[in-house]
PDB file of C-alpha atoms in Angstrom:
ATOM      1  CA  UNK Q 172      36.174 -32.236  81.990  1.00  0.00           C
ATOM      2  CA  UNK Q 173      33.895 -30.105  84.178  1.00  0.00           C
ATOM      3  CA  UNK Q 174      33.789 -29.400  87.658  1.00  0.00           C
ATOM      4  CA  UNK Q 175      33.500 -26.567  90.632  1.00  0.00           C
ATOM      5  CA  UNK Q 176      34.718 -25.911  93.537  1.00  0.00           C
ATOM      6  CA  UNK Q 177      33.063 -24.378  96.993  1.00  0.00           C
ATOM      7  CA  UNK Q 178      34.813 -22.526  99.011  1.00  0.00           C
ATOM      8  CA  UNK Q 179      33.799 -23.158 102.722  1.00  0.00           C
ATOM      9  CA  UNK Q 180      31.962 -25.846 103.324  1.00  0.00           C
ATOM     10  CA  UNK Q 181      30.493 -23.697 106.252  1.00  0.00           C
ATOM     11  CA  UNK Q 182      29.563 -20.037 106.167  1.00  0.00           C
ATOM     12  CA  UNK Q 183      27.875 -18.559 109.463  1.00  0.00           C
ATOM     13  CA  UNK Q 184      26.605 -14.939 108.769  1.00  0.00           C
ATOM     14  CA  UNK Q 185      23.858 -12.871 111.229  1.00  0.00           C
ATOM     15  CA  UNK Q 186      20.709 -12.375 110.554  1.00  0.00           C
ATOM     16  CA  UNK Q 187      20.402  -9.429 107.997  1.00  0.00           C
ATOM     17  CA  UNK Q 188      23.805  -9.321 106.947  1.00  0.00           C
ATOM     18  CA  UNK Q 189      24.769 -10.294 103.227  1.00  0.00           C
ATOM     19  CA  UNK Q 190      25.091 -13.830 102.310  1.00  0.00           C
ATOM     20  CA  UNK Q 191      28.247 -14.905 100.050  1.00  0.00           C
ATOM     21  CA  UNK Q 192      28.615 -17.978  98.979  1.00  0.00           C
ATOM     22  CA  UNK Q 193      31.794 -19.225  96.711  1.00  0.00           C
ATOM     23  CA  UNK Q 194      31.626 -21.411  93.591  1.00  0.00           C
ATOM     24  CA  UNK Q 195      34.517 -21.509  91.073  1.00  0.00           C
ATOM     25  CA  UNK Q 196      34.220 -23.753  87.530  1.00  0.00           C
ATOM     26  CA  UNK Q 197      36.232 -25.765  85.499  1.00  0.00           C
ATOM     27  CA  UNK Q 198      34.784 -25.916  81.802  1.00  0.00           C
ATOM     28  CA  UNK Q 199      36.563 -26.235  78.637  1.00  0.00           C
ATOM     29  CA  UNK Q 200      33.544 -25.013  76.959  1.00  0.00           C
ATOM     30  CA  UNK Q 201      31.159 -22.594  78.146  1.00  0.00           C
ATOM     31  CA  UNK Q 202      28.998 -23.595  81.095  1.00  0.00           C
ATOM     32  CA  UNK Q 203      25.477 -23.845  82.375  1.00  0.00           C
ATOM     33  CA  UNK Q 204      25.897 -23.143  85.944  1.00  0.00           C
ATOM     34  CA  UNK Q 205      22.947 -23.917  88.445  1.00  0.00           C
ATOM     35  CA  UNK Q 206      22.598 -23.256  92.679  1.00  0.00           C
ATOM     36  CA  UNK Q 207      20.838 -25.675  94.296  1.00  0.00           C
ATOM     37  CA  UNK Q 208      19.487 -25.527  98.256  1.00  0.00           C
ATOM     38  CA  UNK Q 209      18.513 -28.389 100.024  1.00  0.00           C
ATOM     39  CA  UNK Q 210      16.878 -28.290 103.129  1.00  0.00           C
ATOM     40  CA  UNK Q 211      16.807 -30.531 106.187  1.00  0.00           C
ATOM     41  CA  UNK Q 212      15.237 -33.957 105.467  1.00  0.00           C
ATOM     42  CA  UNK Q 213      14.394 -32.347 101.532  1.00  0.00           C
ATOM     43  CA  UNK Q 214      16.077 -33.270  98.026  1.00  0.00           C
ATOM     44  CA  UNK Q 215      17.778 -30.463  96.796  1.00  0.00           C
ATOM     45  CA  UNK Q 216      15.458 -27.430  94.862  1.00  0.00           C
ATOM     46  CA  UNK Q 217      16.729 -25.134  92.000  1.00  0.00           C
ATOM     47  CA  UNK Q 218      17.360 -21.403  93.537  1.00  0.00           C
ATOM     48  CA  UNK Q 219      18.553 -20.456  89.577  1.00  0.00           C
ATOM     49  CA  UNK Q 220      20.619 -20.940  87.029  1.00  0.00           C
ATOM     50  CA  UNK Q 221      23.319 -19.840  84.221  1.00  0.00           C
ATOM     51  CA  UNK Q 222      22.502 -20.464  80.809  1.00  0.00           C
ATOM     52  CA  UNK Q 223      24.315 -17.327  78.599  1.00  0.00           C
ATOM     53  CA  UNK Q 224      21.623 -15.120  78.229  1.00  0.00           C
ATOM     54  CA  UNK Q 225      22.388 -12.922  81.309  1.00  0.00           C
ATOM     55  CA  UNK Q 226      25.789 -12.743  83.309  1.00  0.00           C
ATOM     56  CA  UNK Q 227      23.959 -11.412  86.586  1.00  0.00           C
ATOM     57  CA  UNK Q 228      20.994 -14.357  87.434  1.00  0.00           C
ATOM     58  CA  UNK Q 229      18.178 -13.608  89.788  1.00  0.00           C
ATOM     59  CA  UNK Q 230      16.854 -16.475  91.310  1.00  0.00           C
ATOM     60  CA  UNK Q 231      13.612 -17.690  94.243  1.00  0.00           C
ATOM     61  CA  UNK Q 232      13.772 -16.136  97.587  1.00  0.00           C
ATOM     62  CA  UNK Q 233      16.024 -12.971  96.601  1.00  0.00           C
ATOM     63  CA  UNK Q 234      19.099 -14.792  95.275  1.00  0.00           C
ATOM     64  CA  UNK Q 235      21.342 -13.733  93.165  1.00  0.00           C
ATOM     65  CA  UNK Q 236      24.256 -14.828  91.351  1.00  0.00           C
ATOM     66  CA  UNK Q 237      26.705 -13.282  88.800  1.00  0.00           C
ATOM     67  CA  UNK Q 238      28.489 -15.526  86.246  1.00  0.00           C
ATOM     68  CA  UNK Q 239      32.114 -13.901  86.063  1.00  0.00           C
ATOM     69  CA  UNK Q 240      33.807 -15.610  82.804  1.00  0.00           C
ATOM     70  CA  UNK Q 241      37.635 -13.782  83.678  1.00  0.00           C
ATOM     71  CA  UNK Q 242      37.216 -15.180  87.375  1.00  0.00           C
ATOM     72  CA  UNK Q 243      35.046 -18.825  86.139  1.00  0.00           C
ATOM     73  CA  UNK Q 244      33.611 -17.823  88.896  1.00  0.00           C
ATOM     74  CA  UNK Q 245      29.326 -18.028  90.395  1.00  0.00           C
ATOM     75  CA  UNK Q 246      28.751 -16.592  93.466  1.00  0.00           C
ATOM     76  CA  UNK Q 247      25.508 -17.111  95.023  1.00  0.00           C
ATOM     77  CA  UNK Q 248      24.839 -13.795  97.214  1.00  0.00           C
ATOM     78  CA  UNK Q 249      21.750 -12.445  99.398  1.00  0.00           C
ATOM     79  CA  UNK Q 250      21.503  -8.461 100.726  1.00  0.00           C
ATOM     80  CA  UNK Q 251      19.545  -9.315 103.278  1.00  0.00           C
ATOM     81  CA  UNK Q 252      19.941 -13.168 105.289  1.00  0.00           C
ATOM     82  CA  UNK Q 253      16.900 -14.583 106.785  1.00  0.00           C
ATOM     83  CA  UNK Q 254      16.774 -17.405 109.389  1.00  0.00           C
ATOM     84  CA  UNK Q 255      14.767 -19.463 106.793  1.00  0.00           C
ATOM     85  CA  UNK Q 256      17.953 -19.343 104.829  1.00  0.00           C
ATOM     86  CA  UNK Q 257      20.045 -21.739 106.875  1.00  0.00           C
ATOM     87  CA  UNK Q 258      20.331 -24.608 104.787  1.00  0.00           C
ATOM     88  CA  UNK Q 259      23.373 -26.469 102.173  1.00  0.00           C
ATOM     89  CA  UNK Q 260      23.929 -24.947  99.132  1.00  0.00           C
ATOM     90  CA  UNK Q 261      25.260 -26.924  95.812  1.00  0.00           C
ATOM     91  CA  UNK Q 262      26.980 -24.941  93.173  1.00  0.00           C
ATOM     92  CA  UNK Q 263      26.941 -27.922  89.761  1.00  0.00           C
ATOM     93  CA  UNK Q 264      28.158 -27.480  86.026  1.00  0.00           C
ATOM     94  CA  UNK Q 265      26.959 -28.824  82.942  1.00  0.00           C
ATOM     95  CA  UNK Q 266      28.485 -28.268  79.108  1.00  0.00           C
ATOM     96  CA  UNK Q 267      26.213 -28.700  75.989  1.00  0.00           C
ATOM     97  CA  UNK Q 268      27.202 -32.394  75.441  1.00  0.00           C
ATOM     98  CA  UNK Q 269      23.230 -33.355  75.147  1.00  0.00           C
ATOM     99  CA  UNK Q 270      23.394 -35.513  78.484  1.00  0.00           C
ATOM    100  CA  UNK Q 271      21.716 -33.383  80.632  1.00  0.00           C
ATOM    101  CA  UNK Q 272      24.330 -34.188  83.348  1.00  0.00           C
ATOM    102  CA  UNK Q 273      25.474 -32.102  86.338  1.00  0.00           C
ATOM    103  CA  UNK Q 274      28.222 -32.213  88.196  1.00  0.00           C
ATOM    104  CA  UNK Q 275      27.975 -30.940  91.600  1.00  0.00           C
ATOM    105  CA  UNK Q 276      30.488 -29.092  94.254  1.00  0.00           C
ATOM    106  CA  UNK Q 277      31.068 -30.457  97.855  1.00  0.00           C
ATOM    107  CA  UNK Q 278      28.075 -28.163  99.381  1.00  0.00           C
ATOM    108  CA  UNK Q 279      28.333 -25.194 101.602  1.00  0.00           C
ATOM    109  CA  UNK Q 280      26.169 -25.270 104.912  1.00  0.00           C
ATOM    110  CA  UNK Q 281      24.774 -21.799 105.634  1.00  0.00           C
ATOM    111  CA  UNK Q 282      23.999 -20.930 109.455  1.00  0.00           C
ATOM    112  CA  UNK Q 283      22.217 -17.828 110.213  1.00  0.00           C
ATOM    113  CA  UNK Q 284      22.543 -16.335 113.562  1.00  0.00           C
ATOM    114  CA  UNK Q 285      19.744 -14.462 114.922  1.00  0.00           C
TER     115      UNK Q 285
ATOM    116  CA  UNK C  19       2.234 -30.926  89.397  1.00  0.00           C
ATOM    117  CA  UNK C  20       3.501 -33.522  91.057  1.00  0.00           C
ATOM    118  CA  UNK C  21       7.113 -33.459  91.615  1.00  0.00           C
ATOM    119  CA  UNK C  22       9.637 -36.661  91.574  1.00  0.00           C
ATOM    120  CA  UNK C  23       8.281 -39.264  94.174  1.00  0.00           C
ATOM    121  CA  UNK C  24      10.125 -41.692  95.931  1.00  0.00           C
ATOM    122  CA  UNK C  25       9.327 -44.561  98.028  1.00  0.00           C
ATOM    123  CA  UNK C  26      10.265 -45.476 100.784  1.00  0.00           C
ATOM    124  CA  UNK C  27      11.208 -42.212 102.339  1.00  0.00           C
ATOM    125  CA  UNK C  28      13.269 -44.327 104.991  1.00  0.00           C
ATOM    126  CA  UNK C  29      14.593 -47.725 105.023  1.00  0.00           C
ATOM    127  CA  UNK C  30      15.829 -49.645 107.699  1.00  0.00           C
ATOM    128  CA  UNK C  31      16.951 -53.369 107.030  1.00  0.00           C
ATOM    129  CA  UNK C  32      19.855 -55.775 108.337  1.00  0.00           C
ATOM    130  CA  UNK C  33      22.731 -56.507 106.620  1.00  0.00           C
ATOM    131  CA  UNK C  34      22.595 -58.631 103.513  1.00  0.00           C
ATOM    132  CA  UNK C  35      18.930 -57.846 102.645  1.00  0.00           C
ATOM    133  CA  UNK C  36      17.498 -57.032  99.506  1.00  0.00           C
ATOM    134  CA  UNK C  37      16.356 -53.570  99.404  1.00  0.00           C
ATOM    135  CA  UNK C  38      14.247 -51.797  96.509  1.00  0.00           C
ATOM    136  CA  UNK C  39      14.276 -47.825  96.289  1.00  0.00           C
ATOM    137  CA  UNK C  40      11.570 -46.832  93.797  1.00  0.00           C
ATOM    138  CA  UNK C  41      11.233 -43.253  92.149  1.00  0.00           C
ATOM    139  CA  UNK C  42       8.470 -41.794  89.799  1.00  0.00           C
ATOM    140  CA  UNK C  43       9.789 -39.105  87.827  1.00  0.00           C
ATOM    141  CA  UNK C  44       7.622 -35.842  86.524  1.00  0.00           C
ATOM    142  CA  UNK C  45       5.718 -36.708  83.656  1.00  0.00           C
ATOM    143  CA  UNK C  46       7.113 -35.845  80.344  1.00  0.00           C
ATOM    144  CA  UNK C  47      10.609 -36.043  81.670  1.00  0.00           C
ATOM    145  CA  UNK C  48      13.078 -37.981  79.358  1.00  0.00           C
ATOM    146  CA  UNK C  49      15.769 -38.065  81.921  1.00  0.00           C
ATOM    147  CA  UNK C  50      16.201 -40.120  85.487  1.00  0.00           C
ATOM    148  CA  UNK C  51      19.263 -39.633  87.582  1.00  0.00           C
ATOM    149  CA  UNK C  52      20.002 -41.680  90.842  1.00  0.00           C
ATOM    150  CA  UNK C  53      22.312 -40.313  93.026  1.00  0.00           C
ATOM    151  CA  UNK C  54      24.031 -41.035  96.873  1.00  0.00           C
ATOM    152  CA  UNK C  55      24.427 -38.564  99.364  1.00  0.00           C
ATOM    153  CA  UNK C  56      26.918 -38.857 102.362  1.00  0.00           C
ATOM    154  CA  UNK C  57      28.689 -37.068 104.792  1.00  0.00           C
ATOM    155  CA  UNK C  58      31.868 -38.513 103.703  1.00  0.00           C
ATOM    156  CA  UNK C  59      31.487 -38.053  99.807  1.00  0.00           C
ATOM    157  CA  UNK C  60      28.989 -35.850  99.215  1.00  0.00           C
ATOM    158  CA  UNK C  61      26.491 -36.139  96.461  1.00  0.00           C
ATOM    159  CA  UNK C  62      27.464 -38.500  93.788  1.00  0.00           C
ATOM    160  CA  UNK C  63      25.692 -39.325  90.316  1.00  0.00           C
ATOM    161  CA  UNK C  64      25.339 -43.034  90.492  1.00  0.00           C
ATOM    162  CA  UNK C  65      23.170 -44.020  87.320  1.00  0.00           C
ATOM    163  CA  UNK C  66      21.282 -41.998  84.609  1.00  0.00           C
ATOM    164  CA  UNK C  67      18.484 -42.811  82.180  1.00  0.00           C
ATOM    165  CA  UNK C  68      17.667 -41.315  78.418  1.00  0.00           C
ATOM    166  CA  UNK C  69      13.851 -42.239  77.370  1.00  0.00           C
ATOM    167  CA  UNK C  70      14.240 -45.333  79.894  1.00  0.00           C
ATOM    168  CA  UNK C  71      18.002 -46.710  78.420  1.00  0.00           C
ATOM    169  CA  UNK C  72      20.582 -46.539  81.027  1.00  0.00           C
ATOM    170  CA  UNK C  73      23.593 -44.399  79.092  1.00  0.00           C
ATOM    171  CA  UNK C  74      26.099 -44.174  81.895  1.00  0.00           C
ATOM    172  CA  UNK C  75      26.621 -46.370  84.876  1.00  0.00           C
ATOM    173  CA  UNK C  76      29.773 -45.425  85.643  1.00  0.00           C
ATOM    174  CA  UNK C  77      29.186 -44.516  89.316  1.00  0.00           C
ATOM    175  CA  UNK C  78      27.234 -47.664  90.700  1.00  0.00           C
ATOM    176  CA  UNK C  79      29.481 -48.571  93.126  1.00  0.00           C
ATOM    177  CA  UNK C  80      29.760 -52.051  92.635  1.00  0.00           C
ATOM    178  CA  UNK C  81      27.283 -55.166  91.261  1.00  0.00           C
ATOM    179  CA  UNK C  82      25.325 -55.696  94.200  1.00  0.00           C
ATOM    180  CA  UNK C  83      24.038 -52.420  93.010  1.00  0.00           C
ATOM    181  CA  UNK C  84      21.383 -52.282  89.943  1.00  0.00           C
ATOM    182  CA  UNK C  85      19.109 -49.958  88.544  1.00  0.00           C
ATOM    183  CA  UNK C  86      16.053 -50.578  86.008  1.00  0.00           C
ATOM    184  CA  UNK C  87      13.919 -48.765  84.147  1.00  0.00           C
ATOM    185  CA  UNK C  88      11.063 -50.637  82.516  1.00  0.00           C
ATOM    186  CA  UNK C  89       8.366 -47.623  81.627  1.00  0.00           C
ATOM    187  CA  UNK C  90       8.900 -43.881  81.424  1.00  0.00           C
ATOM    188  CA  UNK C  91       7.191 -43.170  84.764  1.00  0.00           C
ATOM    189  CA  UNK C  92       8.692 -45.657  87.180  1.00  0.00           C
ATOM    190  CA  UNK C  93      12.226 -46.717  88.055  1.00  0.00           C
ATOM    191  CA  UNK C  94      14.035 -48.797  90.771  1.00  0.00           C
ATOM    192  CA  UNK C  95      17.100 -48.725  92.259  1.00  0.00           C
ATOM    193  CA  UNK C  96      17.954 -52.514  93.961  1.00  0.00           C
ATOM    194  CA  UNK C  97      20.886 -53.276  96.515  1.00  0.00           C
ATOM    195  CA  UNK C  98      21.459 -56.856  96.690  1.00  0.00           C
ATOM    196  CA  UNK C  99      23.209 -58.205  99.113  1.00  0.00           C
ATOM    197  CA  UNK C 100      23.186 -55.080 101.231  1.00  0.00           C
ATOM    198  CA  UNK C 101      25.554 -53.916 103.566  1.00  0.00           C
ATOM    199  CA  UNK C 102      26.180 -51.113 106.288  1.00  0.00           C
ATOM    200  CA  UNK C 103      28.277 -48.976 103.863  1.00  0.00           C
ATOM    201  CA  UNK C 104      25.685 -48.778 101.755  1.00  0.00           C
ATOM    202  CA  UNK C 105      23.770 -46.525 104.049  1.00  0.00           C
ATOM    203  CA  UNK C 106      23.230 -43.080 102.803  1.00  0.00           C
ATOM    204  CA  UNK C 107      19.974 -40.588 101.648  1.00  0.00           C
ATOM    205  CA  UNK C 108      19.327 -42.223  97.907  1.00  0.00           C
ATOM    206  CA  UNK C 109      17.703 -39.565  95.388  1.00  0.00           C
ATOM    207  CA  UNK C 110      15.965 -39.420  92.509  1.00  0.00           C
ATOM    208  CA  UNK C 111      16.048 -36.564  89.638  1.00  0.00           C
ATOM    209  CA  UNK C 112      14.208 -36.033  86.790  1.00  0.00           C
ATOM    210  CA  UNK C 113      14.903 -33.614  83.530  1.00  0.00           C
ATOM    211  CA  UNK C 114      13.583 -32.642  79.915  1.00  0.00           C
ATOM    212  CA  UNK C 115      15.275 -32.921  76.957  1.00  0.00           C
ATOM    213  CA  UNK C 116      16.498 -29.502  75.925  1.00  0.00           C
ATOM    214  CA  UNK C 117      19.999 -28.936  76.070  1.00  0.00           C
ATOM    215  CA  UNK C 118      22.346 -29.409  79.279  1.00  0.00           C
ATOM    216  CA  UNK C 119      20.302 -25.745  80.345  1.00  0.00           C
ATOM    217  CA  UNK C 120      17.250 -28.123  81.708  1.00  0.00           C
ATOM    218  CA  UNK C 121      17.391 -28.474  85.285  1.00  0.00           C
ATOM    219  CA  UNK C 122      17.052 -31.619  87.605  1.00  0.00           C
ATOM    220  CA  UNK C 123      14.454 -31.717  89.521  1.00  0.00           C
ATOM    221  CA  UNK C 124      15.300 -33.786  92.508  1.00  0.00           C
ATOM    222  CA  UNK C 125      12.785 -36.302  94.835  1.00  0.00           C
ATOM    223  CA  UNK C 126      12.778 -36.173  98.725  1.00  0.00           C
ATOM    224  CA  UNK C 127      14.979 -38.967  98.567  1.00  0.00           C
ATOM    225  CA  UNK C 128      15.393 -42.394 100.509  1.00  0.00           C
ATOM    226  CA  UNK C 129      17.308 -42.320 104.037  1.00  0.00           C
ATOM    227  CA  UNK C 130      18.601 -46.221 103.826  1.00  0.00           C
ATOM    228  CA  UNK C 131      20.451 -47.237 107.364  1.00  0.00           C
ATOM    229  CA  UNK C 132      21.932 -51.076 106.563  1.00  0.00           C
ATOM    230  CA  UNK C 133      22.510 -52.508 110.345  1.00  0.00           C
TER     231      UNK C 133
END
């Protein structure tokens, strides 16, 4: 079975500083590991993803996130927040089983303080 | 393109009404997803669809709950008898065929409030 884990479901950082937000796996197989953001009143939009061909992922809006196999571990991190940041971030999983299914962590709200 | 549409974008009915959430996924998608999103329980998968079959149903809740998909570009989600619980944003994904790497690409979902 798959699954991940987000640490902090809230994360308040100032405006500028770096953004860090926690996602841990659970895979017997190797992963596909995706970020999502969703926005007030929005469904939730693909920052980037994990698929093996590069451990360190850049993704829209200058995300990043680096796929750690010894940790199962897929940070999502920012240099630089930006009030257009604040917003819920999903961390999900999926394993080549042909089903095209994720499974998706509990969400972490991001607050940027100006 | 478009992106996954889905109608209404809110709902309000009384308890024990029908109440139809509809969803048009990207064209040339093979894959629908329905999912729930609460406070309490966070975003769960509820139903998905391979080339308009239903292959796991697993997390409709219970059998007032029903999902169809009669064409590749249209889908419904149906709540009958309704009920305040029951209230929650309602979304829609769509993916490719392509390997478990394909991403979902989600609607701007249905905000349902059951009085």
């Amino acid at each position: 079975a798959q699954s991940v884990t987000q640490l902090g479901s809230h994360v308040s950082v100032s405006e500028g500083a770096l953004v860090l937000l926690r996602c841990n796996y659970s895979s017997s197989v190797p992963p596909y590991l995706f970020w999502y953001v969703q926005y007030p009143n929005q469904g939730l939009q693909l920052l980037l993803k994990y698929t093996s061909a590069a451990t360190l992922v850049k993704g829209i809006n200058g995300f990043e996130a680096e796929f750690k196999k010894s940790e199962t571990s897929f940070h999502l991190t920012k240099p630089s927040a930006h009030m257009s940041d604040a917003a819920e971030y999903f961390c999900a999983v999926s394993t080549p089983t042909g089903a095209n299914n994720l499974f998706f962590g509990t969400g972490t709200r991001l607050t940027v303080i100006p | 393109d478009a992106g996954v549409i889905q109608s209404p974008r809110h709902e309000v009915t009384e308890m024990g009404q029908e109440v139809t959430l509809r969803c048009k996924p990207i064209s040339g998608h093979d894959y629908l997803f329905w999912y729930r999103q609460t406070m309490m329980r966070g975003l769960e998968l509820l139903i998905y669809f391979n080339n308009n079959v239903p292959i796991d149903d697993s997390g409709m809740p219970e059998d007032r709950f029903s999902a169809k998909m009669p064409n590749a570009s249209f889908s419904t989600l149906k709540i009958q008898p309704s009920e305040p619980r029951d209230s929650a944003v309602y979304f829609c994904a769509s993916s490719r065929t392509g390997g478990d790497n394909q991403p979902q690409h989600f609607g701007d979902g249905t905000r349902l409030s059951i009085l």
